[in-house]
Amino acid sequence: MSFNTLGLSAALLRAVSDQGYSEPTPIQRQAIPVILNGRDIMAGAQTGTGKTAGFTLPLLQLLSTSVNKNGGRPIRALILVPTRELAAQVQENVRTYGKHLPLRSTVIYGGMNFKPQVDRLRKGVDILVATPGRLLDHAGQGTVNLSKVEILILDEADRMLDMGFIRDIRRIISQLPAHRQTLMFSATFSDEIKRLAGDILKSPETIQIARHNTAAENVSHVIHPVDHSRKRELLTYLIESGNWQQVLVFTSKKHGANRLAQQLNKSGITATAIHGDKSQSQRTKALADFKRNKVQVLVGTNVAARGLDIDQLPHVVNYELPDVPEDYIHRIGRTGRAGNEGEAVSLVAASEMGLLKDIERLLQRNLPRIIVPGYEPDTRIQMLPQQNKGNKSRGGYKSGPRRGSNTCSHKRNGSAGHPRAYQ
Ligand code: AMP
C-alpha cells in the first residue's frame, strides 16, 4: 500500500517522499483517513510506530485545505506533549512534513526564555506544540489565545498523566472551543486515560496498533545477570567487545547517570548524561552530539525515555531496571524503530529480580538470561526465572537473543566466551 491512496495532497506526498518513506505504517494507514474525515480518535500506539506522522500529515492537510474563518492568524491546532524533547521533535516533524505548505508553527516549553516565545506567538502561528505547564503560564499571562483552536492533539497522553499533568490538561481544554476535533494518542490505557477520553472525545474511532503494553516486535531482549558492583565494568566490556557505536543507557537516578557518564569517559568511552536537571540547552546539545556520533553513549533517566527520536538506535541498555514495568517498554521504544532491528540489554542484579519479574509478567514471557563469562554473579541461584517456560514468542515478539539462543558472541580477553543461559 502506498501513501497515494490515503487522500493526502501533492505537497504532503512530496514531503513524505523527501523523507524516503515508501509505505505508510499501520497507524498511518488507519489514522490518516479517519482524521481527514474530521472524526475524533483514540489511538493506542506507542512511540516508534510512526504515530507522529500519523497525526501531523492529516492535521496539515486539514488546515491547508480549510479556510480560517476567523481572520488574522489564530492558533488553529494545539498539540500537547509531555516532555520538552518530544515537543521539539513534534515541531520538527510539523516543519518537515509542512515544508511545502504556507502554514506556520511554533513550539513552547519550559526551561527556555519566555520572551522569545511571546514574540513568536504574537506574530501568529497556525499550529502550536506545547508542554502543558508552560502553555498555562502563557495562558495566565494572556500571551496565548486558544479560543480558536479547531484541532486538539494529546500525544503520549498516558505519559502526561503519569507526570501529573491531568489538572493542567483539563484547565487547558476548558479554554478551547467545545466544537473541535480531538485526537488522543496513548501507549497504555489506564482507567484515568479512559475517563479523560470519555470526557473530551466525541464518538471517537478507536485505533489500536500494538496490543496493550506490548513492546516493539523487532527488538531482542536479553538479561545479563551480574552483581551490582560489577555493572559498570560489564557495560564497558559489552560496549568495547561488541564495538557498540551508539548506545542509550538508562539509570534510575540522575546522579547515577552523571556518575556513570563520568566513569565511562574515564575509561575512554565518550559519554554524556541527559536528565531533568540539565538545562534545556545542555539536553539539546547532548542529544545533538549523540545523534552526530560525537558521543558514543547517552546516559539518561526515564525523562529521556520518551520522545527521543533517534533513528536506528541499535542498543538500549537498562543499567538499572525501571521501578514501573511499563517504563521498560517506553525505554526500549528507543530501539528497533520503524523496521530497524534493535537490542534491549538489561544488567540485572539479584536485588532487582522482583522488578524483572514484574516486567516479564507485563510482557507475558520470560526474557532470556545470559551470563557473560567472567561476570558471573555471586547470587546466581536467585536469578532463575520463576517458571521454566523457555522463550516462546508470543504476540509477535521476536524470541530469544539475536546472538543465538544459548550462546553469546562477547569475547573476553581475546578468547571466545561461552556464556550459559538460564533456561
Ligand atoms: P514516531 O512513532 O512518530 O516517533 O516515529 C518513529 C520513526 O519512524 C521516526 O523516526 C519517523 O521518522 C519514522 N517514520 C515515520 N513514518 C514512517 C514511514 N512511513 N516509513 C518509514 N519510517 C517512518
Coordinates of C-alpha atoms and ligand atoms in Angstrom, one line a residue:
M1 CA 0.0 0.0 0.0
S2 CA 1.3 3.4 -0.8
F3 CA 0.7 6.9 0.7
N4 CA -1.1 7.9 -2.5
T5 CA -4.3 6.2 -1.5
L6 CA -4.7 8.0 1.8
G7 CA -6.2 11.2 0.5
L8 CA -3.1 13.4 1.1
S9 CA -2.4 16.4 -1.1
A10 CA 0.5 16.5 -3.5
A11 CA 2.5 18.9 -1.2
L12 CA 2.3 16.4 1.6
L13 CA 3.1 13.4 -0.6
R14 CA 6.2 15.2 -1.8
A15 CA 7.3 15.9 1.8
V16 CA 6.7 12.2 2.7
S17 CA 8.8 11.1 -0.3
D18 CA 11.5 13.6 0.6
Q19 CA 11.8 11.7 3.8
G20 CA 12.2 8.5 1.9
Y21 CA 9.1 6.8 3.2
S22 CA 7.7 4.4 0.7
E23 CA 4.8 2.9 2.6
P24 CA 2.6 4.2 5.4
T25 CA 3.0 2.4 8.8
P26 CA -0.1 0.6 10.2
I27 CA -1.0 3.6 12.4
Q28 CA -0.7 5.9 9.5
R29 CA -2.9 3.7 7.3
Q30 CA -5.6 3.6 9.9
A31 CA -5.5 7.0 11.4
I32 CA -4.9 9.3 8.4
P33 CA -8.2 8.7 6.6
V34 CA -10.2 8.9 9.8
I35 CA -8.6 12.1 10.8
L36 CA -9.2 13.6 7.3
N37 CA -12.8 12.7 7.8
G38 CA -13.0 15.0 10.8
R39 CA -13.5 12.3 13.3
D40 CA -12.1 12.2 16.9
I41 CA -9.7 9.3 17.5
M42 CA -8.4 7.4 20.5
A43 CA -5.3 5.7 19.2
G44 CA -3.3 3.1 21.1
A45 CA 0.1 3.4 19.6
Q46 CA 3.5 3.6 21.2
T47 CA 6.4 5.6 20.1
G48 CA 8.3 4.1 17.1
T49 CA 5.1 3.3 15.2
G50 CA 5.2 6.4 13.1
K51 CA 2.3 7.9 15.0
T52 CA 3.7 11.5 14.8
A53 CA 3.4 11.5 11.0
G54 CA 0.1 9.7 11.5
F55 CA -1.4 12.8 13.1
T56 CA 0.8 15.5 11.6
L57 CA 0.1 14.7 8.0
P58 CA -3.7 14.8 8.2
L59 CA -3.5 17.8 10.5
L60 CA -1.5 19.8 7.9
Q61 CA -3.9 18.7 5.2
L62 CA -7.0 19.8 7.2
L63 CA -5.5 23.2 8.0
S64 CA -4.2 23.8 4.5
T65 CA -7.5 22.9 2.7
S66 CA -9.9 24.6 5.1
V67 CA -10.3 28.3 5.3
N68 CA -9.5 30.1 8.5
K69 CA -12.9 31.8 9.1
N70 CA -11.7 33.9 12.0
G71 CA -9.5 36.3 10.2
G72 CA -5.9 37.1 11.4
R73 CA -3.7 34.2 12.3
P74 CA -5.2 32.5 15.3
I75 CA -3.9 29.2 16.7
R76 CA -5.9 26.6 14.8
A77 CA -4.2 23.4 16.1
L78 CA -2.8 22.6 19.5
I79 CA -0.5 19.6 20.1
L80 CA 0.1 18.9 23.8
V81 CA 3.1 16.6 24.7
P82 CA 4.6 15.6 28.0
T83 CA 8.3 16.5 27.6
R84 CA 10.5 19.2 26.1
E85 CA 12.3 16.7 23.9
L86 CA 9.1 15.4 22.4
A87 CA 7.8 18.9 21.9
A88 CA 10.9 19.8 19.9
Q89 CA 10.7 16.7 17.9
V90 CA 7.0 17.0 17.1
Q91 CA 7.6 20.6 16.0
E92 CA 10.4 19.3 13.8
N93 CA 8.0 16.8 12.2
V94 CA 5.4 19.5 11.7
R95 CA 8.1 21.6 9.9
T96 CA 9.4 18.7 7.9
Y97 CA 6.0 17.5 6.6
G98 CA 4.7 21.0 6.2
K99 CA 7.7 22.4 4.3
H100 CA 5.7 22.8 1.0
L101 CA 2.8 24.4 2.8
P102 CA 2.3 28.0 3.9
L103 CA 1.4 27.1 7.5
R104 CA 3.3 28.5 10.5
S105 CA 4.1 26.6 13.7
T106 CA 6.0 27.1 16.9
V107 CA 6.9 25.2 20.0
I108 CA 6.8 26.4 23.6
Y109 CA 8.1 24.5 26.6
G110 CA 9.6 25.2 30.0
G111 CA 13.3 25.8 30.5
M112 CA 13.5 28.3 27.7
N113 CA 13.2 32.1 27.8
F114 CA 9.6 33.3 27.9
K115 CA 10.1 36.4 25.9
P116 CA 11.1 34.9 22.5
Q117 CA 8.1 32.6 22.8
V118 CA 5.8 35.5 23.3
D119 CA 7.3 37.2 20.3
R120 CA 6.8 34.2 18.1
L121 CA 3.2 33.7 19.4
R122 CA 2.5 37.4 18.7
K123 CA 3.5 37.0 15.1
G124 CA 0.8 34.4 14.7
V125 CA 1.0 30.7 14.3
D126 CA -1.4 28.1 12.9
I127 CA 0.0 25.2 14.9
L128 CA 1.3 25.3 18.4
V129 CA 3.2 22.4 20.0
A130 CA 3.5 22.8 23.8
T131 CA 4.1 21.2 27.1
P132 CA 1.1 21.8 29.5
G133 CA 2.9 23.7 32.2
R134 CA 4.5 26.4 30.0
L135 CA 1.3 26.7 27.9
L136 CA -0.7 27.5 31.1
D137 CA 2.0 30.1 32.1
H138 CA 1.4 31.8 28.7
A139 CA -2.4 31.5 29.1
G140 CA -2.1 33.1 32.6
Q141 CA -0.1 36.0 31.2
G142 CA -2.5 36.4 28.3
T143 CA 0.2 35.8 25.8
V144 CA -1.6 32.9 24.1
N145 CA -5.2 32.7 22.9
L146 CA -6.7 29.2 22.5
S147 CA -10.2 30.3 21.7
K148 CA -10.0 29.5 18.0
V149 CA -8.4 26.0 18.2
E150 CA -10.1 23.7 15.8
I151 CA -8.0 20.6 16.4
L152 CA -6.5 19.4 19.7
I153 CA -4.0 16.6 19.8
L154 CA -2.9 14.9 23.0
D155 CA 0.3 13.0 22.3
E156 CA 1.5 10.4 24.8
A157 CA -1.5 11.1 27.0
D158 CA -0.6 8.4 29.4
R159 CA 2.8 9.9 30.0
M160 CA 1.3 13.3 30.6
L161 CA -1.0 11.8 33.2
D162 CA 2.0 9.9 34.8
M163 CA 3.8 13.2 35.0
G164 CA 0.8 14.7 36.9
F165 CA -0.4 16.9 34.2
I166 CA -4.1 15.9 34.4
R167 CA -5.3 19.1 36.0
D168 CA -3.2 21.3 33.7
I169 CA -4.7 19.4 30.7
R170 CA -8.2 19.9 31.9
R171 CA -7.6 23.6 32.5
I172 CA -6.2 24.0 29.0
I173 CA -9.1 22.1 27.5
S174 CA -11.5 24.4 29.3
Q175 CA -10.1 27.3 27.3
L176 CA -10.7 25.6 23.9
P177 CA -13.9 25.8 21.9
A178 CA -16.2 22.8 22.7
H179 CA -16.7 22.3 18.9
R180 CA -13.4 20.9 17.8
Q181 CA -11.7 17.7 16.6
T182 CA -9.7 15.9 19.3
L183 CA -7.1 13.2 18.7
M184 CA -5.7 11.3 21.6
F185 CA -2.6 9.0 21.5
S186 CA -1.6 6.8 24.3
A187 CA 0.6 3.8 24.6
T188 CA -1.4 2.4 27.5
F189 CA -4.9 2.6 28.8
S190 CA -5.4 3.1 32.4
D191 CA -8.8 3.9 33.9
E192 CA -7.7 7.5 34.2
I193 CA -6.9 7.7 30.5
K194 CA -10.3 6.1 29.6
R195 CA -12.0 8.7 31.9
L196 CA -10.2 11.5 30.2
A197 CA -11.1 10.1 26.7
G198 CA -14.7 9.8 27.8
D199 CA -14.8 13.4 28.8
I200 CA -13.1 15.0 25.9
L201 CA -13.7 12.8 22.8
K202 CA -16.9 12.8 20.8
S203 CA -17.8 9.4 19.3
P204 CA -14.2 8.6 18.7
E205 CA -12.9 6.0 16.3
T206 CA -10.7 3.7 18.3
I207 CA -7.4 2.6 16.7
Q208 CA -5.2 0.0 18.4
I209 CA -1.9 -0.7 16.8
A210 CA 0.1 -2.6 19.3
R211 CA -1.5 -4.8 21.9
H212 CA -1.8 -3.1 25.3
N213 CA 1.6 -3.0 26.9
T214 CA 3.5 -4.8 24.2
A215 CA 7.0 -4.0 23.2
A216 CA 8.3 -3.3 19.7
E217 CA 8.4 -6.5 17.7
N218 CA 11.8 -6.2 16.2
V219 CA 13.6 -5.8 19.5
S220 CA 15.5 -8.7 21.0
H221 CA 15.6 -8.7 24.8
V222 CA 18.5 -10.1 26.8
I223 CA 19.1 -10.1 30.6
H224 CA 22.7 -10.3 31.8
P225 CA 22.6 -11.3 35.5
V226 CA 25.5 -9.5 37.2
D227 CA 26.4 -8.3 40.7
H228 CA 25.6 -4.6 41.2
S229 CA 29.2 -3.7 41.9
R230 CA 30.3 -5.1 38.5
K231 CA 27.8 -3.4 36.3
R232 CA 30.0 -0.6 35.1
E233 CA 32.8 -3.0 34.2
L234 CA 30.4 -5.2 32.3
L235 CA 28.8 -2.3 30.5
T236 CA 32.3 -1.1 29.4
Y237 CA 33.1 -4.7 28.3
L238 CA 29.9 -5.1 26.3
I239 CA 30.4 -1.7 24.5
E240 CA 34.0 -2.4 23.7
S241 CA 33.8 -6.1 22.8
G242 CA 30.6 -5.5 20.7
N243 CA 32.0 -2.3 19.2
W244 CA 28.7 -0.6 20.0
Q245 CA 28.8 2.9 18.5
Q246 CA 25.6 4.4 19.7
V247 CA 24.2 3.2 23.0
L248 CA 21.4 4.7 25.1
V249 CA 21.8 3.7 28.8
F250 CA 19.2 4.1 31.4
T251 CA 19.9 4.6 35.1
S252 CA 17.3 5.1 37.8
K253 CA 18.7 8.2 39.3
K254 CA 20.1 11.5 37.9
H255 CA 23.3 11.4 40.0
G256 CA 23.8 7.8 38.9
A257 CA 23.5 8.9 35.3
N258 CA 26.1 11.7 35.9
R259 CA 28.5 9.4 37.7
L260 CA 28.2 6.6 35.1
A261 CA 28.8 9.1 32.2
Q262 CA 31.9 10.4 34.0
Q263 CA 33.2 6.9 34.7
L264 CA 32.7 5.8 31.1
N265 CA 34.6 8.9 29.9
K266 CA 37.5 8.0 32.2
S267 CA 37.7 4.5 30.7
G268 CA 37.9 6.0 27.2
I269 CA 34.2 5.7 26.1
T270 CA 32.7 9.1 25.2
A271 CA 29.5 9.5 27.2
T272 CA 27.2 12.3 28.3
A273 CA 24.2 12.4 30.7
I274 CA 20.7 13.6 29.8
H275 CA 18.1 14.1 32.5
G276 CA 15.7 16.6 34.0
D277 CA 18.3 18.5 36.0
K278 CA 20.1 19.5 32.8
S279 CA 19.3 22.8 31.3
Q280 CA 17.4 22.7 28.0
S281 CA 20.4 23.8 26.0
Q282 CA 22.5 21.1 27.7
R283 CA 19.9 18.5 26.9
T284 CA 19.6 19.7 23.3
K285 CA 23.4 19.6 22.9
A286 CA 23.8 16.2 24.4
L287 CA 21.2 14.8 22.1
A288 CA 22.7 16.5 19.0
D289 CA 26.2 15.2 19.9
F290 CA 24.8 11.7 20.3
K291 CA 22.9 11.9 17.0
R292 CA 26.0 13.1 15.2
N293 CA 28.1 10.3 16.7
K294 CA 30.2 12.7 18.6
V295 CA 29.5 10.8 21.8
Q296 CA 29.1 7.1 21.9
V297 CA 26.9 6.7 25.0
L298 CA 24.0 8.8 26.2
V299 CA 23.2 8.0 29.8
G300 CA 19.7 9.1 30.9
T301 CA 16.9 8.6 33.4
N302 CA 13.3 7.9 32.4
V303 CA 12.8 11.5 31.5
A304 CA 15.0 10.7 28.4
A305 CA 12.9 7.6 27.6
R306 CA 10.1 9.3 25.9
G307 CA 10.3 11.4 22.9
L308 CA 13.8 10.9 21.8
D309 CA 13.7 10.5 18.1
I310 CA 16.9 8.7 17.3
D311 CA 16.7 6.7 14.2
Q312 CA 18.2 3.2 14.0
L313 CA 19.4 3.1 17.6
P314 CA 20.7 -0.5 17.8
H315 CA 21.3 -0.7 21.6
V316 CA 19.4 0.3 24.6
V317 CA 20.8 -0.8 28.0
N318 CA 18.9 -0.8 31.2
Y319 CA 21.8 -0.3 33.6
E320 CA 19.1 -0.4 36.3
L321 CA 15.7 -1.8 35.7
P322 CA 12.8 0.8 36.0
D323 CA 10.6 0.7 39.1
V324 CA 7.5 0.8 36.9
P325 CA 7.3 -2.1 34.4
E326 CA 5.6 0.0 31.7
D327 CA 8.7 2.2 31.7
Y328 CA 10.7 -0.8 30.4
I329 CA 8.6 -0.7 27.3
H330 CA 8.9 3.1 27.0
R331 CA 12.7 2.8 27.4
I332 CA 13.2 0.1 24.8
G333 CA 10.9 2.1 22.4
R334 CA 14.1 3.9 21.6
T335 CA 15.4 0.9 19.6
G336 CA 14.0 -1.2 16.8
R337 CA 12.0 1.7 15.4
A338 CA 10.3 1.7 12.1
G339 CA 11.6 -1.6 11.0
N340 CA 15.1 -1.5 12.3
E341 CA 16.5 -4.2 14.4
G342 CA 17.3 -3.4 18.0
E343 CA 18.6 -5.0 21.1
A344 CA 17.5 -4.2 24.6
V345 CA 20.1 -5.3 27.1
S346 CA 19.4 -5.3 30.9
L347 CA 22.1 -5.6 33.5
V348 CA 20.2 -7.2 36.4
A349 CA 21.5 -7.6 40.0
A350 CA 19.9 -10.1 42.4
S351 CA 18.1 -7.2 44.2
E352 CA 16.3 -6.3 41.0
M353 CA 14.7 -9.7 40.4
G354 CA 11.4 -8.5 41.7
L355 CA 11.4 -5.7 39.1
L356 CA 12.4 -8.2 36.4
K357 CA 9.5 -10.5 37.3
D358 CA 7.1 -7.6 37.1
I359 CA 8.4 -6.7 33.6
E360 CA 8.1 -10.3 32.5
R361 CA 4.5 -10.5 33.8
L362 CA 3.7 -7.4 31.7
L363 CA 5.4 -8.8 28.6
Q364 CA 3.8 -12.2 29.3
R365 CA 7.0 -14.1 28.8
N366 CA 10.4 -14.8 30.4
L367 CA 13.3 -12.9 29.0
P368 CA 16.4 -14.9 28.2
R369 CA 19.2 -14.7 30.9
I370 CA 22.7 -14.9 29.6
I371 CA 25.6 -14.8 31.9
V372 CA 28.7 -13.2 30.4
P373 CA 31.8 -15.3 31.3
G374 CA 33.9 -13.5 33.9
Y375 CA 30.9 -11.6 35.2
E376 CA 29.0 -14.4 36.9
P377 CA 27.0 -13.1 39.8
D378 CA 27.7 -14.4 43.3
T379 CA 24.0 -14.7 43.9
R380 CA 23.2 -16.8 40.9
I381 CA 20.6 -19.1 42.4
Q382 CA 18.2 -16.2 42.9
M383 CA 18.3 -15.2 39.2
L384 CA 16.4 -18.1 37.8
P385 CA 13.1 -17.3 36.1
Q386 CA 10.1 -18.2 38.1
Q387 CA 8.8 -20.9 35.8
N388 CA 10.8 -22.5 33.1
K389 CA 8.7 -21.7 30.1
G390 CA 11.5 -21.1 27.7
N391 CA 11.4 -18.1 25.5
K392 CA 8.3 -18.7 23.5
S393 CA 7.4 -15.9 21.2
R394 CA 4.0 -14.6 22.0
G395 CA 2.0 -11.9 20.4
G396 CA 4.6 -11.2 17.7
Y397 CA 7.7 -10.9 19.9
K398 CA 10.9 -11.9 18.4
S399 CA 12.1 -14.8 20.5
G400 CA 15.5 -15.2 22.1
P401 CA 18.5 -13.0 21.8
R402 CA 19.8 -12.3 18.3
R403 CA 23.2 -13.7 19.1
G404 CA 21.7 -17.3 19.3
S405 CA 19.6 -18.7 22.0
N406 CA 22.2 -20.1 24.3
T407 CA 25.4 -18.5 23.2
C408 CA 26.9 -15.2 23.4
S409 CA 29.3 -13.6 21.0
H410 CA 31.0 -11.4 23.6
K411 CA 34.7 -12.1 23.8
R412 CA 36.7 -11.7 26.9
N413 CA 40.4 -11.2 27.0
G414 CA 40.6 -12.2 23.4
S415 CA 39.1 -15.7 23.8
A416 CA 35.6 -16.6 22.7
G417 CA 33.2 -16.7 25.7
H418 CA 30.6 -19.4 26.2
P419 CA 28.0 -17.9 28.4
R420 CA 25.4 -20.0 29.9
A421 CA 21.8 -19.2 29.5
Y422 CA 19.4 -19.9 32.4
Q423 CA 16.6 -21.8 30.9
Ligands
AMP1 P1 7.2 8.0 15.8 O1 6.5 6.8 16.2 O2 6.3 9.1 15.3 O3 8.1 8.5 16.9 O4 8.1 7.7 14.5 C1 9.2 6.7 14.6 C2 10.1 6.8 13.5 O5 9.6 6.3 12.2 C3 10.6 8.3 13.1 O6 12.0 8.3 13.1 C4 10.0 8.5 11.8 O7 10.9 9.4 11.0 C5 9.9 7.2 11.1 N1 8.7 7.0 10.2 C6 7.5 7.6 10.3 N2 6.7 7.2 9.3 C7 7.5 6.3 8.5 C8 7.2 5.6 7.3 N3 6.0 5.6 6.7 N4 8.2 4.8 6.8 C9 9.4 4.7 7.5 N5 9.7 5.4 8.6 C10 8.8 6.2 9.1

